Short mmCIF file of C-alpha atoms (C1' of nucleotides) in Angstrom, two decimals:
data_model
loop_
_atom_site.label_atom_id
_atom_site.label_comp_id
_atom_site.label_asym_id
_atom_site.label_seq_id
_atom_site.Cartn_x
_atom_site.Cartn_y
_atom_site.Cartn_z
CA UNK S 206 21.52 -17.06 -29.41
CA UNK S 207 21.57 -14.76 -32.37
CA UNK S 208 23.33 -11.85 -30.78
CA UNK S 209 26.67 -12.34 -29.07
CA UNK S 210 26.30 -11.41 -25.45
CA UNK S 211 28.07 -11.19 -22.21
CA UNK S 212 28.42 -13.71 -19.51
CA UNK S 213 24.74 -13.75 -18.73
CA UNK S 214 21.52 -13.62 -20.64
CA UNK S 215 20.47 -9.99 -21.04
CA UNK S 216 17.32 -8.31 -19.68
CA UNK S 217 17.25 -10.20 -16.44
CA UNK S 218 14.79 -7.67 -15.09
CA UNK S 219 12.34 -8.07 -17.95
CA UNK S 220 12.64 -11.82 -17.84
CA UNK S 221 11.78 -11.78 -14.16
CA UNK S 222 8.79 -9.50 -14.69
CA UNK S 223 7.53 -11.63 -17.56
CA UNK S 224 7.98 -14.86 -15.65
CA UNK S 225 6.20 -13.39 -12.64
CA UNK S 226 3.17 -12.20 -14.56
CA UNK S 227 2.79 -15.54 -16.30
CA UNK S 228 3.11 -17.56 -13.11
CA UNK S 229 0.75 -15.26 -11.23
CA UNK S 230 -1.86 -15.78 -13.91
CA UNK S 231 -1.32 -19.52 -14.05
CA UNK S 232 -1.16 -20.39 -10.37
CA UNK S 233 -2.29 -17.26 -8.55
CA UNK S 234 -0.26 -14.66 -6.74
CA UNK S 235 0.23 -16.26 -3.32
CA UNK S 236 0.78 -19.74 -4.62
CA UNK S 237 3.70 -18.49 -6.67
CA UNK S 238 6.95 -18.28 -4.73
CA UNK S 239 9.73 -15.90 -5.59
CA UNK S 240 12.00 -18.90 -6.01
CA UNK S 241 9.73 -20.23 -8.76
CA UNK S 242 9.73 -16.89 -10.55
CA UNK S 243 13.49 -16.70 -10.43
CA UNK S 244 13.90 -20.28 -11.58
CA UNK S 245 11.66 -19.66 -14.58
CA UNK S 246 13.83 -16.67 -15.50
CA UNK S 247 16.94 -18.79 -15.08
CA UNK S 248 18.03 -16.93 -11.97
CA UNK S 249 18.08 -17.20 -8.21
CA UNK S 250 15.76 -15.90 -5.55
CA UNK S 251 18.58 -13.69 -4.29
CA UNK S 252 18.96 -12.10 -7.70
CA UNK S 253 15.24 -11.42 -7.87
CA UNK S 254 15.55 -9.31 -4.75
CA UNK S 255 18.44 -7.41 -6.27
CA UNK S 256 16.14 -6.20 -9.04
CA UNK S 257 12.96 -5.80 -7.04
CA UNK S 258 12.68 -4.70 -3.46
CA UNK S 259 9.55 -6.74 -3.12
CA UNK S 260 7.61 -9.62 -4.53
CA UNK S 261 4.90 -7.08 -5.35
CA UNK S 262 7.21 -4.64 -7.04
CA UNK S 263 7.75 -6.97 -9.97
CA UNK S 264 4.33 -5.90 -11.25
CA UNK S 265 5.15 -2.20 -11.23
CA UNK S 266 7.92 -1.90 -13.75
CA UNK S 267 7.16 1.16 -15.83
CA UNK S 268 6.24 3.49 -13.01
CA UNK S 269 9.51 5.43 -13.12
CA UNK S 270 8.92 6.32 -16.73
CA UNK S 271 5.44 7.61 -15.94
CA UNK S 272 6.83 9.61 -13.08
CA UNK S 273 9.42 11.27 -15.26
CA UNK S 274 7.00 11.98 -18.06
CA UNK S 275 4.51 13.66 -15.75
CA UNK S 276 7.14 15.86 -14.21
CA UNK S 277 8.61 17.07 -17.50
CA UNK S 278 5.19 17.50 -19.02
CA UNK S 279 4.00 19.75 -16.20
CA UNK S 280 7.28 21.62 -16.13
CA UNK S 281 7.04 22.29 -19.87
CA UNK S 282 3.42 23.43 -19.88
CA UNK S 283 2.98 26.83 -21.52
CA UNK S 284 2.91 29.91 -19.36
CA UNK S 285 -0.49 30.75 -18.04
CA UNK S 286 -1.72 27.17 -18.02
CA UNK S 287 -4.03 26.59 -15.09
CA UNK S 288 -2.65 24.04 -12.58
CA UNK S 289 -5.35 21.46 -13.15
CA UNK S 290 -4.95 21.79 -16.91
CA UNK S 291 -1.23 21.21 -16.64
CA UNK S 292 -1.81 18.07 -14.60
CA UNK S 293 -4.54 16.88 -16.94
CA UNK S 294 -2.33 17.40 -19.99
CA UNK S 295 0.46 15.45 -18.30
CA UNK S 296 -1.87 12.57 -17.53
CA UNK S 297 -3.25 12.54 -21.04
CA UNK S 298 0.28 12.34 -22.35
CA UNK S 299 0.53 8.94 -20.68
CA UNK S 300 -2.08 7.47 -22.97
CA UNK S 301 0.45 6.30 -25.60
CA UNK S 302 2.27 4.36 -22.88
CA UNK S 303 -0.79 2.22 -22.35
CA UNK S 304 -2.26 2.25 -25.85
CA UNK S 305 -0.62 -1.01 -26.94
CA UNK S 306 -0.78 -2.64 -23.56
CA UNK S 307 -4.43 -2.77 -22.82
CA UNK S 308 -4.31 -6.54 -22.50
CA UNK S 309 -1.31 -6.39 -20.26
CA UNK S 310 -3.00 -3.71 -18.17
CA UNK S 311 -6.13 -5.83 -17.96
CA UNK S 312 -4.23 -8.85 -16.75
CA UNK S 313 -2.53 -6.71 -14.15
CA UNK S 314 -5.82 -5.19 -13.06
CA UNK S 315 -7.30 -8.64 -12.56
CA UNK S 316 -4.48 -9.45 -10.19
CA UNK S 317 -4.87 -6.15 -8.37
CA UNK S 318 -8.59 -6.73 -7.97
CA UNK S 319 -7.91 -10.02 -6.23
CA UNK S 320 -5.09 -8.92 -3.93
CA UNK S 321 -5.32 -5.98 -1.56
CA UNK S 322 -1.55 -5.93 -1.03
CA UNK S 323 -1.10 -5.24 -4.73
CA UNK S 324 -3.72 -2.54 -4.70
CA UNK S 325 -1.86 -0.93 -1.83
CA UNK S 326 1.23 -0.77 -3.95
CA UNK S 327 -0.70 0.67 -6.87
CA UNK S 328 -2.17 3.35 -4.64
CA UNK S 329 1.16 4.45 -3.26
CA UNK S 330 2.55 4.67 -6.79
CA UNK S 331 -0.34 6.93 -7.73
CA UNK S 332 0.13 8.97 -4.58
CA UNK S 333 3.77 9.34 -5.45
CA UNK S 334 2.77 10.60 -8.90
CA UNK S 335 0.47 13.08 -7.22
CA UNK S 336 3.13 14.43 -4.94
CA UNK S 337 5.62 14.69 -7.78
CA UNK S 338 3.04 16.62 -9.77
CA UNK S 339 2.35 18.87 -6.81
CA UNK S 340 6.03 19.58 -6.32
CA UNK S 341 6.47 20.43 -9.98
CA UNK S 342 3.54 22.79 -9.77
CA UNK S 343 5.09 24.41 -6.73
CA UNK S 344 8.28 24.83 -8.71
CA UNK S 345 6.20 26.85 -11.14
CA UNK S 346 4.94 29.15 -8.44
CA UNK S 347 1.67 27.49 -7.54
CA UNK S 348 1.13 27.76 -3.80
CA UNK S 349 -0.22 25.24 -1.38
CA UNK S 350 -2.79 23.86 -0.95
CA UNK S 351 -3.66 24.63 -4.56
CA UNK S 352 -0.79 22.55 -5.91
CA UNK S 353 -1.64 19.47 -3.87
CA UNK S 354 -5.34 19.73 -4.61
CA UNK S 355 -4.82 20.10 -8.33
CA UNK S 356 -2.47 17.11 -8.28
CA UNK S 357 -4.73 14.93 -6.16
CA UNK S 358 -7.81 15.88 -8.14
CA UNK S 359 -5.97 15.06 -11.34
CA UNK S 360 -4.93 11.67 -10.05
CA UNK S 361 -8.48 11.00 -8.88
CA UNK S 362 -9.69 11.68 -12.40
CA UNK S 363 -6.98 9.43 -13.78
CA UNK S 364 -7.92 6.55 -11.49
CA UNK S 365 -11.54 6.66 -12.56
CA UNK S 366 -10.69 7.22 -16.22
CA UNK S 367 -8.20 4.36 -16.27
CA UNK S 368 -10.69 1.88 -14.86
CA UNK S 369 -13.34 2.93 -17.32
CA UNK S 370 -10.86 2.75 -20.16
CA UNK S 371 -10.06 -0.86 -19.29
CA UNK S 372 -13.74 -1.74 -19.31
CA UNK S 373 -14.75 0.39 -22.27
CA UNK S 374 -16.27 -1.91 -24.92
CA UNK S 375 -15.72 0.81 -27.52
CA UNK S 376 -12.03 0.97 -26.62
CA UNK S 377 -11.93 4.73 -26.90
CA UNK S 378 -8.63 6.39 -26.20
CA UNK S 379 -7.57 6.78 -22.60
CA UNK S 380 -7.12 10.50 -23.10
CA UNK S 381 -10.77 10.83 -24.03
CA UNK S 382 -11.75 9.16 -20.81
CA UNK S 383 -9.50 11.56 -18.93
CA UNK S 384 -11.06 14.56 -20.64
CA UNK S 385 -14.50 13.27 -19.89
CA UNK S 386 -13.56 12.65 -16.28
CA UNK S 387 -12.27 16.18 -15.99
CA UNK S 388 -15.51 17.57 -17.33
CA UNK S 389 -17.42 15.45 -14.87
CA UNK S 390 -15.23 16.68 -12.04
CA UNK S 391 -15.93 20.26 -13.07
CA UNK S 392 -19.62 19.53 -13.08
CA UNK S 393 -19.44 17.84 -9.69
CA UNK S 394 -17.63 20.73 -8.07
CA UNK S 395 -19.69 23.37 -9.81
CA UNK S 396 -23.02 21.94 -8.74
CA UNK S 397 -21.99 22.16 -5.13
CA UNK S 398 -22.93 24.42 -2.25
CA UNK S 399 -26.30 25.17 -0.64
CA UNK S 400 -28.94 25.11 -3.34
CA UNK S 401 -32.59 24.63 -4.07
CA UNK S 402 -33.37 21.20 -5.40
CA UNK S 403 -34.45 21.57 -9.02
CA UNK S 404 -35.53 17.98 -9.57
CA UNK S 405 -37.61 17.00 -6.56
CA UNK S 406 -38.25 13.56 -8.01
CA UNK S 407 -34.57 12.60 -7.90
CA UNK S 408 -32.95 11.63 -4.60
CA UNK S 409 -29.82 13.70 -5.26
CA UNK S 410 -29.22 16.53 -7.70
CA UNK S 411 -27.17 15.36 -10.64
CA UNK S 412 -24.75 17.56 -12.49
CA UNK S 413 -25.27 17.70 -16.24
CA UNK S 414 -22.77 15.91 -18.43
CA UNK S 415 -20.40 18.08 -20.34
CA UNK S 416 -19.20 15.63 -22.95
CA UNK S 417 -19.97 12.13 -24.11
CA UNK S 418 -17.41 9.52 -23.01
CA UNK F 121 -8.35 -5.08 39.95
CA UNK F 122 -11.39 -3.01 40.84
CA UNK F 123 -13.85 -4.69 38.58
CA UNK F 124 -14.33 -8.44 38.73
CA UNK F 125 -13.48 -9.88 35.39
CA UNK F 126 -13.23 -13.05 33.47
CA UNK F 127 -10.34 -15.34 32.99
CA UNK F 128 -8.31 -12.78 31.07
CA UNK F 129 -7.54 -9.12 31.29
CA UNK F 130 -10.09 -7.21 29.23
CA UNK F 131 -9.44 -5.07 26.15
CA UNK F 132 -6.75 -7.26 24.69
CA UNK F 133 -7.12 -5.45 21.42
CA UNK F 134 -6.60 -2.01 22.88
CA UNK F 135 -3.69 -3.20 24.98
CA UNK F 136 -2.01 -4.55 21.88
CA UNK F 137 -2.57 -1.34 19.94
CA UNK F 138 -1.28 0.73 22.83
CA UNK F 139 1.78 -1.46 23.31
CA UNK F 140 2.51 -1.36 19.61
CA UNK F 141 2.36 2.41 19.31
CA UNK F 142 4.61 2.88 22.32
CA UNK F 143 7.19 0.37 21.14
CA UNK F 144 7.16 1.74 17.60
CA UNK F 145 7.91 5.18 18.96
CA UNK F 146 10.60 3.94 21.31
CA UNK F 147 12.50 1.56 19.06
CA UNK F 148 11.18 2.20 15.58
CA UNK F 149 8.73 0.19 13.52
CA UNK F 150 10.99 -2.45 11.99
CA UNK F 151 13.03 -3.02 15.09
CA UNK F 152 9.91 -3.92 17.01
CA UNK F 153 8.82 -7.53 16.60
CA UNK F 154 5.26 -8.69 16.96
CA UNK F 155 6.44 -10.97 19.73
CA UNK F 156 7.63 -7.94 21.70
CA UNK F 157 4.33 -6.16 21.23
CA UNK F 158 2.39 -9.18 22.38
CA UNK F 159 4.66 -9.72 25.37
CA UNK F 160 4.19 -6.12 26.46
CA UNK F 161 0.43 -6.61 26.30
CA UNK F 162 0.77 -9.83 28.29
CA UNK F 163 -0.16 -11.97 25.31
CA UNK F 164 1.34 -14.17 22.66
CA UNK F 165 2.37 -13.50 19.07
CA UNK F 166 -0.32 -15.92 17.95
CA UNK F 167 -2.98 -13.94 19.78
CA UNK F 168 -1.79 -10.72 18.19
CA UNK F 169 -2.53 -12.21 14.79
CA UNK F 170 -5.97 -13.21 15.94
CA UNK F 171 -6.81 -9.55 16.53
CA UNK F 172 -4.89 -8.03 13.65
CA UNK F 173 -4.38 -9.54 10.24
CA UNK F 174 -1.10 -7.72 9.97
CA UNK F 175 1.66 -6.08 11.93
CA UNK F 176 0.66 -2.85 10.17
CA UNK F 177 -3.02 -3.19 10.94
CA UNK F 178 -2.45 -2.55 14.62
CA UNK F 179 -2.09 1.15 13.76
CA UNK F 180 -5.46 1.37 12.01
CA UNK F 181 -7.92 0.64 14.73
CA UNK F 182 -10.73 3.11 14.32
CA UNK F 183 -11.17 2.83 10.59
CA UNK F 184 -14.33 0.75 10.78
CA UNK F 185 -16.05 3.44 12.78
CA UNK F 186 -15.09 6.08 10.22
CA UNK F 187 -16.37 3.85 7.46
CA UNK F 188 -19.71 3.39 9.10
CA UNK F 189 -20.09 7.05 9.97
CA UNK F 190 -19.40 8.14 6.42
CA UNK F 191 -21.89 5.72 4.97
CA UNK F 192 -24.73 6.66 7.31
CA UNK F 193 -23.95 10.34 6.99
CA UNK F 194 -24.17 10.25 3.20
CA UNK F 195 -27.23 8.06 3.29
CA UNK F 196 -28.96 10.47 5.66
CA UNK F 197 -28.13 13.65 3.74
CA UNK F 198 -31.24 15.71 2.95
CA UNK F 199 -32.88 15.32 -0.42
CA UNK F 200 -31.41 17.52 -3.10
CA UNK F 201 -27.96 17.62 -1.57
CA UNK F 202 -25.33 17.70 -4.28
CA UNK F 203 -23.08 14.59 -4.26
CA UNK F 204 -19.90 16.43 -3.37
CA UNK F 205 -21.70 18.28 -0.59
CA UNK F 206 -22.96 15.04 0.87
CA UNK F 207 -19.44 13.61 0.85
CA UNK F 208 -17.99 16.79 2.31
CA UNK F 209 -20.56 16.85 5.10
CA UNK F 210 -19.77 13.23 5.91
CA UNK F 211 -16.05 13.96 6.08
CA UNK F 212 -16.61 17.01 8.25
CA UNK F 213 -18.63 14.88 10.61
CA UNK F 214 -15.45 12.92 11.32
CA UNK F 215 -13.81 15.93 12.93
CA UNK F 216 -15.04 15.08 16.47
CA UNK F 217 -13.42 11.66 16.14
CA UNK F 218 -10.03 13.31 15.81
CA UNK F 219 -10.59 16.40 17.91
CA UNK F 220 -9.17 14.93 21.12
CA UNK F 221 -6.58 12.81 19.41
CA UNK F 222 -4.44 15.27 17.61
CA UNK F 223 -1.36 14.11 19.50
CA UNK F 224 -2.14 10.51 18.80
CA UNK F 225 -2.74 11.33 15.16
CA UNK F 226 0.54 13.21 15.03
CA UNK F 227 2.48 10.29 16.47
CA UNK F 228 0.86 8.03 13.94
CA UNK F 229 1.62 10.40 11.10
CA UNK F 230 5.28 10.48 12.07
CA UNK F 231 5.41 6.73 11.75
CA UNK F 232 3.59 6.82 8.42
CA UNK F 233 6.00 9.42 7.11
CA UNK F 234 8.92 7.13 7.86
CA UNK F 235 7.49 3.87 6.53
CA UNK F 236 6.10 3.45 3.05
CA UNK F 237 4.42 0.17 3.97
CA UNK F 238 2.32 2.02 6.55
CA UNK F 239 1.46 4.74 4.09
CA UNK F 240 0.29 2.04 1.71
CA UNK F 241 -2.10 0.79 4.32
CA UNK F 242 -3.36 4.29 5.03
CA UNK F 243 -3.99 4.86 1.35
CA UNK F 244 -5.99 1.70 0.90
CA UNK F 245 -8.10 2.60 3.93
CA UNK F 246 -8.84 5.97 2.37
CA UNK F 247 -9.57 4.34 -0.97
CA UNK F 248 -11.94 2.00 0.78
CA UNK F 249 -13.70 5.00 2.33
CA UNK F 250 -13.95 6.51 -1.13
CA UNK F 251 -15.51 3.44 -2.65
CA UNK F 252 -17.94 3.10 0.24
CA UNK F 253 -18.93 6.72 -0.25
CA UNK F 254 -19.33 6.17 -3.98
CA UNK F 255 -21.50 3.14 -3.42
CA UNK F 256 -23.71 4.99 -0.97
CA UNK F 257 -24.10 7.80 -3.47
CA UNK F 258 -25.08 5.26 -6.10
CA UNK F 259 -27.65 3.93 -3.71
CA UNK F 260 -29.12 7.41 -3.73
CA UNK F 261 -29.39 7.47 -7.50
CA UNK F 262 -26.14 9.17 -8.44
CA UNK F 263 -24.76 7.61 -11.57
CA UNK F 264 -21.21 6.72 -12.51
CA UNK F 265 -18.73 8.22 -12.98
CA UNK F 266 -20.20 11.09 -10.99
CA UNK F 267 -20.42 9.07 -7.81
CA UNK F 268 -16.81 7.88 -7.95
CA UNK F 269 -15.51 11.29 -8.85
CA UNK F 270 -17.37 13.02 -6.06
CA UNK F 271 -16.11 10.42 -3.61
CA UNK F 272 -12.52 10.52 -4.82
CA UNK F 273 -12.48 14.29 -4.93
CA UNK F 274 -13.87 14.40 -1.42
CA UNK F 275 -11.20 12.05 -0.16
CA UNK F 276 -8.53 14.07 -1.92
CA UNK F 277 -9.72 17.16 -0.09
CA UNK F 278 -9.74 15.22 3.16
CA UNK F 279 -6.17 14.02 2.70
CA UNK F 280 -4.88 17.52 2.15
CA UNK F 281 -7.04 18.99 4.90
CA UNK F 282 -5.97 16.37 7.40
CA UNK F 283 -2.29 16.98 6.83
CA UNK F 284 -2.74 20.69 7.16
CA UNK F 285 -4.79 20.25 10.30
CA UNK F 286 -1.99 18.27 11.90
CA UNK F 287 0.50 21.01 11.10
CA UNK F 288 -1.76 23.95 11.80
CA UNK F 289 -0.13 26.08 14.52
CA UNK F 290 -3.49 27.71 15.19
CA UNK F 291 -5.10 24.32 15.72
CA UNK F 292 -8.26 25.29 13.89
CA UNK F 293 -10.92 22.68 13.62
CA UNK F 294 -10.48 19.92 11.08
CA UNK F 295 -13.83 20.73 9.55
CA UNK F 296 -12.67 24.26 8.78
CA UNK F 297 -9.70 22.85 6.92
CA UNK F 298 -12.04 20.60 4.98
CA UNK F 299 -14.30 23.49 4.06
CA UNK F 300 -11.33 25.53 2.97
CA UNK F 301 -9.99 22.64 0.92
CA UNK F 302 -13.34 22.27 -0.77
CA UNK F 303 -13.36 25.93 -1.69
CA UNK F 304 -9.86 25.59 -3.06
CA UNK F 305 -10.90 22.58 -5.09
CA UNK F 306 -13.78 24.55 -6.54
CA UNK F 307 -11.40 27.35 -7.44
CA UNK F 308 -8.94 24.92 -8.99
CA UNK F 309 -11.56 23.27 -11.16
CA UNK F 310 -13.30 26.50 -12.03
CA UNK F 311 -10.15 28.23 -13.22
CA UNK F 312 -9.52 25.48 -15.72
CA UNK F 313 -9.86 25.18 -19.45
CA UNK F 314 -8.29 27.22 -22.31
CA UNK F 315 -7.94 30.80 -21.12
CA UNK F 316 -6.08 34.04 -21.57
CA UNK F 317 -3.43 34.58 -18.95
CA UNK F 318 -4.53 37.49 -16.81
CA UNK F 319 -1.34 37.86 -14.83
CA UNK F 320 1.54 37.68 -17.30
CA UNK F 321 4.09 38.17 -14.55
CA UNK F 322 3.20 34.94 -12.80
CA UNK F 323 4.44 31.58 -14.13
CA UNK F 324 1.04 29.92 -13.71
CA UNK F 325 -2.35 31.45 -13.25
CA UNK F 326 -3.47 31.16 -9.65
CA UNK F 327 -7.08 30.75 -8.64
CA UNK F 328 -8.32 33.25 -6.10
CA UNK F 329 -8.85 32.03 -2.56
CA UNK F 330 -12.43 31.69 -1.51
CA UNK F 331 -11.98 31.63 2.27
CA UNK F 332 -9.25 32.10 4.79
CA UNK F 333 -7.89 28.86 6.32
"C1'" DG N 239 -21.78 -31.69 37.52
"C1'" DG N 240 -20.96 -32.44 32.79
"C1'" DA N 241 -20.91 -30.61 28.14
"C1'" DG N 242 -20.01 -26.84 25.42
"C1'" DT N 243 -17.82 -22.31 24.34
"C1'" DG N 244 -14.48 -18.93 23.50
"C1'" DA N 245 -10.18 -16.66 24.29
"C1'" DT N 246 -5.68 -17.99 24.69
"C1'" DG N 247 -1.27 -20.85 24.44
"C1'" DT N 248 1.98 -24.17 22.08
"C1'" DC N 249 4.35 -25.90 18.25
"C1'" DA N 250 5.88 -26.64 13.81
"C1'" DG N 251 6.30 -24.99 9.33
"C1'" DT N 252 6.44 -21.82 5.10
"C1'" DA N 253 8.07 -17.98 2.65
"C1'" DG N 254 9.56 -13.23 2.17
"C1'" DC N 255 13.59 -10.80 2.71
"C1'" DT N 256 18.66 -9.59 4.17
"C1'" DG N 257 23.71 -9.61 5.07
"C1'" DA N 258 28.10 -11.62 4.21
"C1'" DC N 259 30.91 -13.82 1.32
"C1'" DA N 260 32.25 -16.57 -2.88
"C1'" DT N 261 32.51 -16.94 -7.95
"C1'" DC N 262 33.72 -15.96 -12.35
"C1'" DA N 263 33.70 -13.87 -17.06
"C1'" DA N 264 34.92 -9.42 -19.31
"C1'" DG N 265 37.88 -5.54 -19.86
"C1'" DG N 266 41.68 -2.58 -18.96
"C1'" DA N 267 46.60 -1.61 -17.27
"C1'" DG N 268 51.08 -2.89 -17.27
"C1'" DC W 143 50.12 -12.20 -21.95
"C1'" DT W 144 49.08 -11.75 -17.12
"C1'" DC W 145 47.22 -9.50 -13.34
"C1'" DC W 146 43.68 -6.91 -11.27
"C1'" DT W 147 39.46 -4.85 -10.94
"C1'" DT W 148 34.56 -4.83 -11.67
"C1'" DG W 149 29.85 -6.17 -11.87
"C1'" DA W 150 26.27 -9.52 -12.14
"C1'" DT W 151 25.31 -13.61 -10.11
"C1'" DG W 152 25.29 -17.69 -6.77
"C1'" DT W 153 25.47 -19.77 -1.99
"C1'" DC W 154 24.37 -19.95 2.69
"C1'" DA W 155 22.71 -18.82 7.08
"C1'" DG W 156 19.40 -16.48 9.56
"C1'" DC W 157 15.43 -13.50 11.10
"C1'" DT W 158 10.69 -12.58 11.34
"C1'" DA W 159 6.03 -12.18 9.63
"C1'" DC W 160 2.30 -15.10 9.26
"C1'" DT W 161 -0.56 -19.70 9.34
"C1'" DG W 162 -2.72 -24.25 10.52
"C1'" DA W 163 -3.58 -27.73 13.89
"C1'" DC W 164 -4.27 -28.89 18.27
"C1'" DA W 165 -4.25 -28.25 23.44
"C1'" DT W 166 -5.86 -25.75 27.58
"C1'" DC W 167 -8.89 -24.07 30.83
"C1'" DA W 168 -12.04 -20.90 33.14
"C1'" DC W 169 -16.70 -19.82 32.61
"C1'" DT W 170 -21.69 -20.86 31.60
"C1'" DC W 171 -25.76 -23.09 30.71
"C1'" DC W 172 -28.55 -26.94 31.09
#
DNA sequence: GGAGTGATGTCAGTAGCTGACATCAAGGAG
DNA sequence: CTCCTTGATGTCAGCTACTGACATCACTCC
């Protein structure tokens, strides 16, 4: 090795995560055992479970960083920022995190699409982001249920925007997709309530688009 | 027994679900084995797994009915109904399902609060409702991402409304909580965008309430 | 009355996950 | 220099969730 190091190879955690992703792609998620992952990283099954509570968790490495970033970003929003804007700005600030990892994110998404258990984990991570955002809003004086709704709505926009970003052939920035999603959400909520149908030929009234994605 | 019956006691599925809930409450979720649940229902572990794919799944019995109700309700919404209104109406139509089961729902919620794995399952059920709603909207001519956003926003409102309904000391109807949540969501999205702070004394601008909960 | 059917039981096996204890290099205190 | 502590790892035994294969046996239909 080039760099002198301690008793063990460094970055055990990263090695495990890398080994796991590779093996999952090569042989599928369920046909990969934790023992195999550990072996490929030069470690033991027991050590794997010291780094990750779960076999699933190995796919959700960076989520703490996102969590932290969202919280500080909302906390630091300028005075007078509307709750949903604060959340949206926080979510947009995550774009750089993903910018260089679109391929990685795609590979991950493919796995998620095929395995409900992994989607479950993804959803609870997002829900945890939402509740952290809500709590930060509350710390700024936003009352319930406004705080929770702003947070949940923001996360809903993020979910949709993220999926479309992964599929976007034009590879536009994630933050643009978020902005567009927000505009769509505004249109969806604005066009609501008892109303006279203005386009009788259409099955359901459609809100106008606010911005091009 | 009063009613002549076949070779086995009827309602194996319900017996299992009932036994599970009781045992979870008495001894906690992880300290209850599937074998114990099955034994209490007069069945075998193997049979349990014929009815439920999972140990967790035993707590999510009625979700198919909700799914179906939401789909038909959105599909049957009158022409010209705005997407979010169709979703909201569908969610409100679920209120009768829960009306008589507030205690049951509370017991369940207590378990969910204590066990992340159960919350994961709850979240994926809700997400599945959202995507079913979105697909039904699409079937009515609503385009993406409007359909997904309306569905996700609706589910977000439902999540918040449901929690508040469970805690509501006045025990107001779930559908009222949903309506109130919708109004709040509208306020949250309407008050958004670059703006001049109107209340400099408050840390964050607060949208006005539209209705009393 | 015999064949088929469907809900259940039995059994053996895999793999995720945990607790308890051992190991062993690095670094600091004496 | 030696001893002792510390922290990351290994070893081992064990539990339980979950699965596949096959057996059972009352009921039903021909």
